[in-house]
Short mmCIF file of C-alpha atoms and ligand atoms in Angstrom, two decimals:
data_model
loop_
_atom_site.label_atom_id
_atom_site.label_comp_id
_atom_site.label_asym_id
_atom_site.label_seq_id
_atom_site.Cartn_x
_atom_site.Cartn_y
_atom_site.Cartn_z
CA MET U 1 36.40 120.78 -55.76
CA PRO U 2 32.78 119.47 -55.90
CA GLU U 3 30.05 121.19 -53.87
CA THR U 4 28.82 119.47 -50.72
CA SER U 5 25.37 119.93 -49.25
CA ILE U 6 25.22 121.18 -45.68
CA ALA U 7 23.13 118.15 -44.70
CA GLU U 8 25.93 115.91 -46.01
CA ILE U 9 28.51 117.80 -43.94
CA PHE U 10 26.52 117.01 -40.79
CA ARG U 11 26.16 113.38 -41.88
CA LYS U 12 29.81 112.78 -42.81
CA LYS U 13 31.55 115.25 -40.46
CA PRO U 14 34.59 115.87 -42.73
CA ILE U 15 36.75 117.32 -39.91
CA SER U 16 39.85 119.20 -41.16
CA GLN U 17 38.77 118.76 -44.77
CA GLU U 18 38.15 121.55 -47.24
CA VAL U 19 34.55 121.82 -48.50
CA HIS U 20 32.68 123.94 -51.01
CA ILE U 21 29.12 124.86 -50.02
CA ARG U 22 26.25 126.95 -51.40
CA GLY U 23 23.33 128.43 -49.56
CA TRP U 24 21.59 131.51 -48.18
CA VAL U 25 22.58 133.77 -45.30
CA TYR U 26 20.27 132.99 -42.41
CA ARG U 27 21.93 135.03 -39.65
CA ARG U 28 24.84 137.45 -39.72
CA ARG U 29 26.96 138.93 -36.93
CA LYS U 30 30.25 140.81 -36.96
CA SER U 31 32.45 140.89 -33.93
CA GLY U 32 35.63 142.93 -34.45
CA LYS U 33 37.62 141.26 -37.19
CA ILE U 34 35.47 138.13 -37.33
CA LEU U 35 32.30 137.72 -39.39
CA PHE U 36 29.89 134.97 -38.30
CA LEU U 37 27.38 133.71 -40.86
CA LEU U 38 24.77 131.02 -40.43
CA ILE U 39 24.26 129.50 -43.87
CA ARG U 40 20.99 127.76 -44.61
CA GLU U 41 20.36 125.09 -47.23
CA CYS U 42 17.24 122.86 -47.38
CA GLY U 43 16.54 123.18 -43.66
CA ALA U 44 20.15 122.51 -42.54
CA VAL U 45 22.19 125.36 -41.05
CA LEU U 46 25.99 125.62 -40.76
CA GLN U 47 27.96 128.28 -38.90
CA CYS U 48 30.75 129.83 -41.00
CA THR U 49 33.39 132.25 -39.73
CA PHE U 50 35.55 134.63 -41.73
CA GLU U 51 38.56 136.20 -40.06
CA GLU U 52 40.36 139.21 -41.47
CA LYS U 53 43.73 137.72 -40.57
CA ILE U 54 42.98 134.62 -42.68
CA ILE U 55 41.25 136.06 -45.76
CA GLY U 56 42.94 139.46 -45.87
CA ARG U 57 41.54 142.96 -45.41
CA THR U 58 40.01 143.53 -48.87
CA ASN U 59 38.21 140.18 -48.91
CA PHE U 60 37.04 140.69 -45.35
CA GLU U 61 35.55 144.07 -46.22
CA LYS U 62 33.78 142.57 -49.24
CA ALA U 63 32.46 139.70 -47.13
CA THR U 64 31.00 142.01 -44.49
CA LYS U 65 28.73 143.56 -47.16
CA VAL U 66 26.72 140.33 -47.32
CA THR U 67 23.08 140.69 -46.23
CA ILE U 68 20.42 138.34 -44.81
CA GLU U 69 19.05 135.98 -47.52
CA SER U 70 21.88 136.69 -49.97
CA SER U 71 22.88 133.59 -51.89
CA VAL U 72 26.53 132.64 -51.46
CA GLU U 73 29.24 130.16 -52.35
CA ILE U 74 31.79 129.39 -49.65
CA ILE U 75 35.02 127.43 -49.51
CA GLY U 76 36.53 126.57 -46.15
CA THR U 77 37.63 123.92 -43.69
CA ILE U 78 35.35 122.06 -41.28
CA ARG U 79 36.26 121.90 -37.61
CA GLU U 80 34.55 120.79 -34.42
CA GLU U 81 33.02 123.66 -32.46
CA PRO U 82 30.77 122.70 -29.56
CA ARG U 83 29.30 126.23 -29.34
CA SER U 84 27.90 126.28 -32.88
CA PRO U 85 24.64 124.60 -33.98
CA GLY U 86 25.24 120.91 -34.68
CA GLY U 87 28.76 121.09 -33.18
CA LEU U 88 30.52 121.90 -36.50
CA GLU U 89 31.86 125.11 -37.93
CA LEU U 90 33.35 126.10 -41.26
CA SER U 91 36.43 128.27 -41.14
CA GLY U 92 36.07 130.34 -44.30
CA LYS U 93 38.76 130.78 -46.96
CA SER U 94 36.58 132.46 -49.59
CA LEU U 95 33.07 133.85 -49.88
CA LYS U 96 31.42 134.65 -53.19
CA ILE U 97 28.14 136.56 -53.17
CA ILE U 98 25.92 135.23 -55.98
CA GLY U 99 22.81 137.31 -55.35
CA LEU U 100 23.08 140.20 -52.90
CA ALA U 101 19.68 140.43 -51.16
CA GLU U 102 17.81 143.68 -50.56
CA VAL U 103 16.57 144.26 -47.01
CA PHE U 104 14.59 141.10 -46.25
CA PRO U 105 11.06 142.11 -45.23
CA ILE U 106 10.50 139.22 -42.83
CA THR U 107 11.84 139.81 -39.35
CA ARG U 108 10.56 138.74 -35.95
CA ASP U 109 7.06 139.49 -34.64
CA GLN U 110 5.21 140.04 -37.86
CA SER U 111 1.48 139.63 -38.24
CA ILE U 112 0.02 136.50 -39.80
CA ALA U 113 -1.51 138.65 -42.57
CA PHE U 114 1.90 140.12 -43.44
CA LEU U 115 3.48 136.69 -43.45
CA LEU U 116 0.73 135.34 -45.71
CA ASP U 117 1.17 138.26 -48.13
CA ASN U 118 4.85 137.34 -48.22
CA ARG U 119 4.31 133.60 -48.30
CA HIS U 120 6.75 133.23 -51.22
CA LEU U 121 9.51 134.47 -48.86
CA TRP U 122 8.15 133.07 -45.61
CA LEU U 123 8.43 129.57 -47.12
CA ARG U 124 12.17 129.88 -46.42
CA SER U 125 11.58 129.76 -42.66
CA ARG U 126 12.81 126.69 -40.88
CA LYS U 127 9.33 125.78 -39.67
CA LEU U 128 7.77 125.83 -43.14
CA THR U 129 10.80 124.10 -44.67
CA TYR U 130 10.43 121.23 -42.22
CA ILE U 131 6.68 120.98 -42.72
CA MET U 132 7.08 120.84 -46.51
CA GLN U 133 9.76 118.15 -46.16
CA ILE U 134 7.42 116.15 -43.90
CA ARG U 135 4.59 116.74 -46.38
CA ALA U 136 6.71 115.20 -49.15
CA ALA U 137 7.50 112.23 -46.89
CA VAL U 138 3.76 111.76 -46.21
CA PHE U 139 2.98 111.68 -49.96
CA ASP U 140 5.88 109.27 -50.59
CA ALA U 141 4.86 106.91 -47.78
CA ALA U 142 1.25 106.85 -49.00
CA ARG U 143 2.29 105.96 -52.55
CA GLU U 144 4.70 103.37 -51.17
CA TRP U 145 1.89 101.64 -49.24
CA PHE U 146 -0.34 101.51 -52.31
CA LYS U 147 2.49 100.15 -54.44
CA LEU U 148 3.34 97.48 -51.87
CA ASN U 149 -0.34 96.48 -51.79
CA GLY U 150 -0.94 96.27 -55.55
CA PHE U 151 -3.17 99.34 -55.99
CA ILE U 152 -3.03 101.12 -59.35
CA ASP U 153 -2.37 104.86 -59.44
CA VAL U 154 -4.93 106.63 -61.69
CA GLN U 155 -5.71 110.22 -62.69
CA CYS U 156 -9.20 111.69 -62.97
CA PRO U 157 -10.54 114.95 -64.45
CA MET U 158 -10.70 118.22 -62.52
CA PHE U 159 -13.46 119.72 -64.75
CA ILE U 160 -16.66 117.87 -63.90
CA THR U 161 -20.41 118.11 -64.45
CA ALA U 162 -21.94 116.15 -61.53
CA ALA U 163 -21.58 117.03 -57.84
CA VAL U 164 -20.24 114.33 -55.52
CA GLU U 165 -20.54 116.03 -52.14
CA GLY U 166 -23.56 118.31 -52.64
CA GLY U 167 -24.10 121.58 -54.48
CA ALA U 168 -23.35 124.00 -51.64
CA THR U 169 -19.57 123.87 -51.98
CA LEU U 170 -19.27 123.56 -55.77
CA PHE U 171 -17.06 126.02 -57.63
CA LYS U 172 -18.79 126.84 -60.91
CA MET U 173 -16.83 128.05 -63.91
CA LYS U 174 -17.37 129.02 -67.49
CA TYR U 175 -16.21 126.35 -69.93
CA PHE U 176 -16.53 127.67 -73.50
CA ASP U 177 -20.31 128.00 -73.98
CA THR U 178 -21.31 125.96 -70.99
CA GLU U 179 -20.81 125.81 -67.23
CA VAL U 180 -18.81 123.16 -65.39
CA PHE U 181 -17.57 122.60 -61.83
CA LEU U 182 -14.17 122.03 -60.29
CA THR U 183 -13.99 118.57 -58.75
CA GLN U 184 -14.83 118.05 -55.06
CA SER U 185 -13.80 114.40 -55.11
CA SER U 186 -12.60 111.90 -57.73
CA GLN U 187 -14.66 109.14 -56.14
CA PHE U 188 -17.17 108.56 -58.97
CA TYR U 189 -14.40 108.33 -61.55
CA LEU U 190 -12.47 105.91 -59.34
CA GLU U 191 -15.64 103.81 -59.16
CA THR U 192 -15.64 103.56 -62.97
CA LEU U 193 -12.05 102.32 -62.97
CA ILE U 194 -12.41 99.38 -60.54
CA PHE U 195 -14.18 97.39 -63.30
CA SER U 196 -11.03 97.26 -65.39
CA LEU U 197 -8.19 97.88 -62.93
CA GLY U 198 -9.32 96.43 -59.59
CA ASN U 199 -8.03 98.35 -56.57
CA VAL U 200 -7.22 101.93 -57.57
CA TYR U 201 -6.13 105.16 -55.91
CA THR U 202 -5.40 108.75 -56.80
CA ILE U 203 -3.86 111.76 -55.08
CA ALA U 204 -5.41 114.87 -56.60
CA PRO U 205 -6.58 118.39 -55.85
CA SER U 206 -10.09 118.88 -54.55
CA PHE U 207 -11.93 122.19 -54.63
CA ARG U 208 -14.63 123.32 -52.24
CA ALA U 209 -16.24 126.72 -51.93
CA GLU U 210 -16.00 126.70 -48.13
CA LYS U 211 -17.50 129.98 -47.07
CA SER U 212 -16.42 129.81 -43.45
CA ARG U 213 -12.93 130.41 -42.17
CA THR U 214 -11.90 127.55 -39.90
CA VAL U 215 -8.62 125.99 -38.83
CA ARG U 216 -9.34 122.85 -40.87
CA HIS U 217 -10.84 123.99 -44.17
CA LEU U 218 -9.12 125.06 -47.36
CA THR U 219 -10.85 125.83 -50.65
CA GLU U 220 -8.17 123.88 -52.54
CA PHE U 221 -6.70 120.80 -50.89
CA TRP U 222 -5.22 117.44 -51.85
CA MET U 223 -7.22 114.32 -51.38
CA LEU U 224 -5.99 110.75 -51.46
CA GLU U 225 -8.83 108.52 -52.61
CA ALA U 226 -9.03 104.76 -53.02
CA GLU U 227 -11.75 102.49 -54.35
CA MET U 228 -11.93 98.70 -54.10
CA PRO U 229 -14.28 96.21 -55.86
CA PHE U 230 -15.76 93.34 -53.78
CA CYS U 231 -15.14 95.32 -50.63
CA ASP U 232 -17.32 95.95 -47.57
CA LEU U 233 -17.05 98.55 -44.81
CA ASN U 234 -15.00 96.31 -42.54
CA ARG U 235 -12.32 95.71 -45.19
CA ASP U 236 -12.44 99.39 -46.15
CA ILE U 237 -11.62 100.36 -42.54
CA GLU U 238 -8.81 97.79 -42.34
CA ILE U 239 -7.20 99.27 -45.45
CA GLN U 240 -7.43 102.80 -44.02
CA GLU U 241 -5.88 101.88 -40.68
CA GLN U 242 -3.00 100.04 -42.35
CA LEU U 243 -2.35 102.96 -44.69
CA VAL U 244 -2.47 105.62 -41.96
CA SER U 245 -0.23 103.53 -39.66
CA HIS U 246 2.30 102.99 -42.45
CA ILE U 247 2.44 106.72 -43.22
CA CYS U 248 2.79 107.72 -39.54
CA GLN U 249 5.43 105.11 -38.76
CA THR U 250 7.48 105.92 -41.86
CA VAL U 251 7.43 109.64 -41.15
CA ALA U 252 8.28 109.06 -37.45
CA ARG U 253 11.32 107.06 -38.56
CA THR U 254 12.58 109.26 -41.39
CA LYS U 255 11.66 112.75 -40.17
CA ALA U 256 12.26 112.51 -36.42
CA GLU U 257 14.37 115.66 -36.11
CA GLU U 258 11.95 117.78 -38.15
CA LEU U 259 8.99 116.49 -36.09
CA GLU U 260 10.74 117.28 -32.83
CA PHE U 261 11.45 120.82 -34.00
CA LEU U 262 7.68 121.21 -34.52
CA GLY U 263 6.95 119.92 -31.01
CA ARG U 264 5.80 116.46 -32.09
CA ASP U 265 7.42 113.51 -30.31
CA PRO U 266 7.94 110.96 -33.15
CA LYS U 267 7.09 108.13 -30.71
CA GLU U 268 3.51 109.44 -30.63
CA LEU U 269 3.23 108.48 -34.30
CA LEU U 270 4.15 104.83 -33.83
CA ILE U 271 0.47 103.86 -34.03
CA LYS U 272 -0.69 100.38 -35.01
CA PRO U 273 -3.95 98.90 -36.29
CA PRO U 274 -6.62 98.21 -35.24
CA PHE U 275 -7.94 101.66 -34.28
CA GLU U 276 -10.89 101.84 -31.93
CA ARG U 277 -14.34 101.82 -33.60
CA ILE U 278 -17.55 103.22 -32.16
CA SER U 279 -20.92 103.65 -33.84
CA TYR U 280 -22.40 107.08 -34.50
CA SER U 281 -25.11 106.30 -31.91
CA GLU U 282 -22.47 105.50 -29.27
CA ALA U 283 -20.70 108.76 -30.18
CA ILE U 284 -23.94 110.71 -29.63
CA ASP U 285 -24.41 109.04 -26.21
CA GLN U 286 -20.87 110.02 -25.20
CA LEU U 287 -21.38 113.60 -26.41
CA VAL U 288 -24.65 114.00 -24.54
CA LYS U 289 -22.89 112.77 -21.35
CA MET U 290 -20.27 115.47 -21.96
CA ASP U 291 -23.10 118.06 -22.09
CA LEU U 292 -22.72 118.86 -25.78
CA LYS U 293 -25.93 119.91 -27.48
CA ILE U 294 -26.44 117.41 -30.26
CA GLU U 295 -29.29 115.17 -31.26
CA TRP U 296 -29.33 111.87 -33.10
CA GLY U 297 -29.48 112.66 -36.84
CA GLU U 298 -27.22 115.71 -36.88
CA ASP U 299 -23.76 115.52 -38.44
CA LEU U 300 -20.76 115.82 -36.15
CA GLY U 301 -18.93 119.13 -36.40
CA ALA U 302 -15.51 120.31 -35.28
CA ASP U 303 -16.61 120.79 -31.63
CA GLU U 304 -18.06 117.29 -31.33
CA GLU U 305 -15.04 115.70 -33.01
CA ARG U 306 -12.70 117.62 -30.71
CA ALA U 307 -14.59 116.42 -27.64
CA LEU U 308 -14.45 112.79 -28.83
CA THR U 309 -10.74 112.81 -29.68
CA LYS U 310 -8.96 115.32 -27.44
CA ASP U 311 -7.84 112.74 -24.89
CA ARG U 312 -6.97 110.04 -27.41
CA LYS U 313 -3.52 108.99 -28.60
CA SER U 314 -4.61 106.96 -31.62
CA PRO U 315 -7.24 107.55 -34.34
CA LEU U 316 -10.89 106.64 -33.86
CA PHE U 317 -13.42 105.35 -36.41
CA ILE U 318 -17.05 106.38 -36.15
CA TYR U 319 -19.31 104.21 -38.29
CA ASN U 320 -22.99 104.04 -39.30
CA TYR U 321 -23.93 107.71 -39.56
CA PRO U 322 -27.59 108.59 -40.19
CA ARG U 323 -28.55 108.47 -43.85
CA GLU U 324 -29.53 112.16 -43.83
CA ALA U 325 -26.11 113.26 -42.62
CA LYS U 326 -24.29 111.75 -45.61
CA ALA U 327 -24.26 112.08 -49.42
CA PHE U 328 -26.73 110.09 -51.55
CA TYR U 329 -24.33 107.36 -52.76
CA HIS U 330 -23.78 105.76 -49.31
CA LYS U 331 -25.16 102.24 -48.89
CA PRO U 332 -27.83 101.90 -46.19
CA ASP U 333 -27.10 99.23 -43.59
CA PRO U 334 -29.35 96.24 -44.46
CA SER U 335 -30.05 95.60 -40.74
CA ASN U 336 -30.97 99.26 -40.04
CA PRO U 337 -31.69 101.38 -43.16
CA LYS U 338 -31.77 104.59 -41.07
CA VAL U 339 -27.97 104.48 -41.05
CA VAL U 340 -25.40 103.97 -43.81
CA ASN U 341 -22.37 101.67 -43.98
CA CYS U 342 -19.87 104.47 -43.80
CA ALA U 343 -17.10 105.51 -41.42
CA ASP U 344 -15.14 108.64 -40.68
CA CYS U 345 -11.63 108.33 -39.31
CA LEU U 346 -10.88 110.96 -36.64
CA ALA U 347 -7.32 111.92 -35.73
CA PRO U 348 -6.51 112.07 -32.00
CA GLU U 349 -5.65 115.09 -29.80
CA GLY U 350 -8.75 116.96 -30.95
CA HIS U 351 -7.76 117.15 -34.64
CA GLY U 352 -10.90 115.33 -35.81
CA GLU U 353 -11.94 114.02 -39.24
CA ILE U 354 -9.16 113.08 -41.63
CA ILE U 355 -10.98 110.43 -43.70
CA GLY U 356 -14.52 109.94 -44.97
CA GLY U 357 -15.37 106.62 -46.58
CA GLY U 358 -17.69 103.67 -46.84
CA GLN U 359 -19.63 101.28 -48.99
CA ARG U 360 -21.41 102.56 -52.11
CA ILE U 361 -24.92 101.67 -53.26
CA HIS U 362 -24.39 99.09 -56.00
CA ASP U 363 -28.03 98.40 -56.88
CA LYS U 364 -29.35 100.50 -59.78
CA ASP U 365 -32.91 101.07 -58.53
CA GLU U 366 -31.78 101.87 -55.00
CA LEU U 367 -29.30 104.43 -56.36
CA LEU U 368 -31.92 106.02 -58.64
CA GLN U 369 -34.27 106.39 -55.69
CA ARG U 370 -31.59 108.06 -53.56
CA ILE U 371 -30.69 110.46 -56.39
CA LYS U 372 -34.34 111.48 -56.63
CA ASP U 373 -34.73 111.75 -52.84
CA ALA U 374 -31.76 114.11 -52.82
CA ASN U 375 -33.49 116.30 -55.46
CA LEU U 376 -30.74 115.64 -57.97
CA ASN U 377 -31.30 115.09 -61.67
CA PRO U 378 -30.68 111.44 -62.71
CA LYS U 379 -29.65 112.72 -66.17
CA ASP U 380 -26.53 114.29 -64.62
CA TYR U 381 -25.58 110.88 -63.20
CA GLU U 382 -26.29 108.68 -66.25
CA TRP U 383 -22.74 107.32 -66.51
CA TYR U 384 -22.58 106.75 -62.75
CA ILE U 385 -25.84 104.79 -62.85
CA ASP U 386 -24.52 102.78 -65.83
CA LEU U 387 -21.94 101.19 -63.53
CA ARG U 388 -24.90 99.53 -61.76
CA ARG U 389 -26.25 98.29 -65.12
CA PHE U 390 -23.18 96.46 -66.37
CA GLY U 391 -21.74 93.91 -63.97
CA THR U 392 -22.25 95.77 -60.70
CA VAL U 393 -20.34 94.61 -57.60
CA PRO U 394 -20.35 95.60 -53.93
CA HIS U 395 -17.58 98.14 -53.53
CA ALA U 396 -16.20 100.65 -51.08
CA GLY U 397 -13.60 103.37 -50.81
CA PHE U 398 -12.48 106.44 -48.93
CA GLY U 399 -11.01 109.92 -49.22
CA LEU U 400 -8.22 111.13 -46.94
CA GLY U 401 -7.53 114.85 -46.67
CA MET U 402 -3.73 115.11 -46.95
CA GLU U 403 -3.56 118.52 -45.25
CA ARG U 404 -5.71 117.31 -42.35
CA LEU U 405 -3.36 114.35 -41.91
CA ILE U 406 -0.27 116.59 -42.06
CA LYS U 407 -1.83 119.02 -39.57
CA TRP U 408 -2.13 116.20 -37.05
CA ILE U 409 1.29 114.65 -37.81
CA CYS U 410 3.02 118.06 -37.45
CA LYS U 411 0.91 118.99 -34.40
CA LEU U 412 -0.30 122.27 -35.96
CA ASP U 413 -3.25 124.35 -34.75
CA ASN U 414 -4.14 125.53 -38.24
CA ILE U 415 -4.29 123.73 -41.61
CA ARG U 416 -2.82 126.81 -43.34
CA ASP U 417 0.82 125.82 -42.91
CA THR U 418 0.46 122.28 -44.25
CA ILE U 419 0.53 123.44 -47.89
CA PRO U 420 2.90 125.93 -49.61
CA TYR U 421 0.15 128.28 -50.80
CA PRO U 422 -3.04 127.92 -48.75
CA ARG U 423 -6.26 128.91 -50.53
CA THR U 424 -9.09 130.15 -48.33
CA ILE U 425 -12.20 132.28 -48.84
CA ARG U 426 -10.11 135.46 -48.58
CA ARG U 427 -6.76 134.40 -49.97
CA VAL U 428 -5.58 133.53 -53.47
CA TYR U 429 -2.39 135.65 -53.41
CA PRO U 430 0.51 134.98 -53.86
O1 4AD X 1 -15.59 113.55 -46.17
P1 4AD X 1 -15.41 114.03 -47.59
O2 4AD X 1 -16.26 115.14 -48.05
O3 4AD X 1 -15.58 112.75 -48.49
C1 4AD X 1 -15.54 112.71 -49.85
O4 4AD X 1 -15.30 113.65 -50.58
C2 4AD X 1 -15.68 111.32 -50.42
N1 4AD X 1 -16.25 111.44 -51.78
C3 4AD X 1 -14.32 110.67 -50.43
C4 4AD X 1 -14.37 109.23 -50.91
O5 4AD X 1 -15.01 108.41 -50.28
N2 4AD X 1 -13.66 108.92 -51.99
O6 4AD X 1 -13.89 114.46 -47.78
C5 4AD X 1 -12.85 113.54 -47.54
C6 4AD X 1 -11.77 114.17 -46.68
C7 4AD X 1 -12.25 114.66 -45.33
O7 4AD X 1 -12.27 113.61 -44.39
C8 4AD X 1 -11.21 115.69 -44.99
O8 4AD X 1 -10.05 115.08 -44.47
C9 4AD X 1 -10.86 116.27 -46.33
O9 4AD X 1 -11.28 115.35 -47.32
N3 4AD X 1 -11.54 117.55 -46.57
C10 4AD X 1 -10.94 118.75 -46.50
N4 4AD X 1 -9.68 119.09 -46.21
C11 4AD X 1 -9.37 120.40 -46.23
N5 4AD X 1 -10.24 121.39 -46.54
C12 4AD X 1 -11.52 121.09 -46.83
N6 4AD X 1 -12.36 122.05 -47.16
C13 4AD X 1 -11.92 119.72 -46.82
N7 4AD X 1 -13.08 119.07 -47.07
C14 4AD X 1 -12.83 117.77 -46.91
MG1 MG X 2 -16.57 113.99 -44.45
#
């Protein structure tokens, strides 16, 4: 008899049929001569009962030895049972223990630190299982949108020699006899590839030595980046809002039950372009009216972004940040060179920035000047400057933090649970 997955049993409801399942013991209760087991497999849970009068005394005694998180193989018949989760129950004929578990350390009411030390076991919880399944759906939907829209998937190096987003958050490492950095962003490499491949994207790790502990920063996270030749800020924003809408709508459709378990109503994710756009200057005016202490020229932080988005249902773009608040490569706005043609996309409900993007400087002399103004060494950026020497074109792109997006989609307070093994200033174990 072939094995059936528990998810398939709930889909097909094979009432009165014999099935063969495999999984892990999620809950266990014995009541007289009946043993109740909840068996867990990939986020789905099925109640199984074993009665002494059906399986015999010796088998019943063996079965009762099973512990929480033991792996098992079960054969039995499916019946309707309104009192069990999902309305189905398996009446057990045989139970084989594959791996008898020791006392499982994770029980109720444990501290976050304990759970993080035992992350390799905590990942079996229903909450984390659902988040990781949604995470996979987010990655799939993103790739699907790029494929449907003719973007080429590329891969860039992780060992790099030139900072993209400033020196403060660079991880330095020894590389044979020299020193290199771990990448903060693949943007500059994507820029090199538009000359031969046109519209390109990558989904890759990004490393930042974030010294503060916040609910939205990791030291290792996954960034989705895209770069488009002959593209201005307006088109760049249109691409971002289509991509984000496609991801949210797909996940709302395919992961509704998992989202509901996490407290997210899937209907809230049925967002559509266009998203509202306001300029940085308008954002500052709104913040000052809300009594936040910020002056024109300063970058927006978590508090400001929360204030601007907490009452919103759909993302918000903020464009034209001051030149000083952004990295050197951003193209100044020709009509007001104090600001650059960039935009951040902020998720609603207070989540804040999920995307940073904009138009790049494509003139060689202008770029050289900005590199010098930023006290960087043009020698480190020779190949990047070369792109402006050989057939330069206006171009734009963006970087979307996958964990930030998942945090919003799953309605989580902390970015930690959006990735199997979160890396922060104090945590690299397990
Ligand atoms: O705004 P950032 O720094 O932009 C760039 O790196 C550009 N070079 C991207 C590009 O245009 N190709 O980072 C992009 C996004 C942020 O909006 C945020 O979502 C995410 O990356 N991000 C982080 N996510 C988690 N932990 C961190 N420490 C993050 N830093 C940035
Ligand atoms: Mg940013």
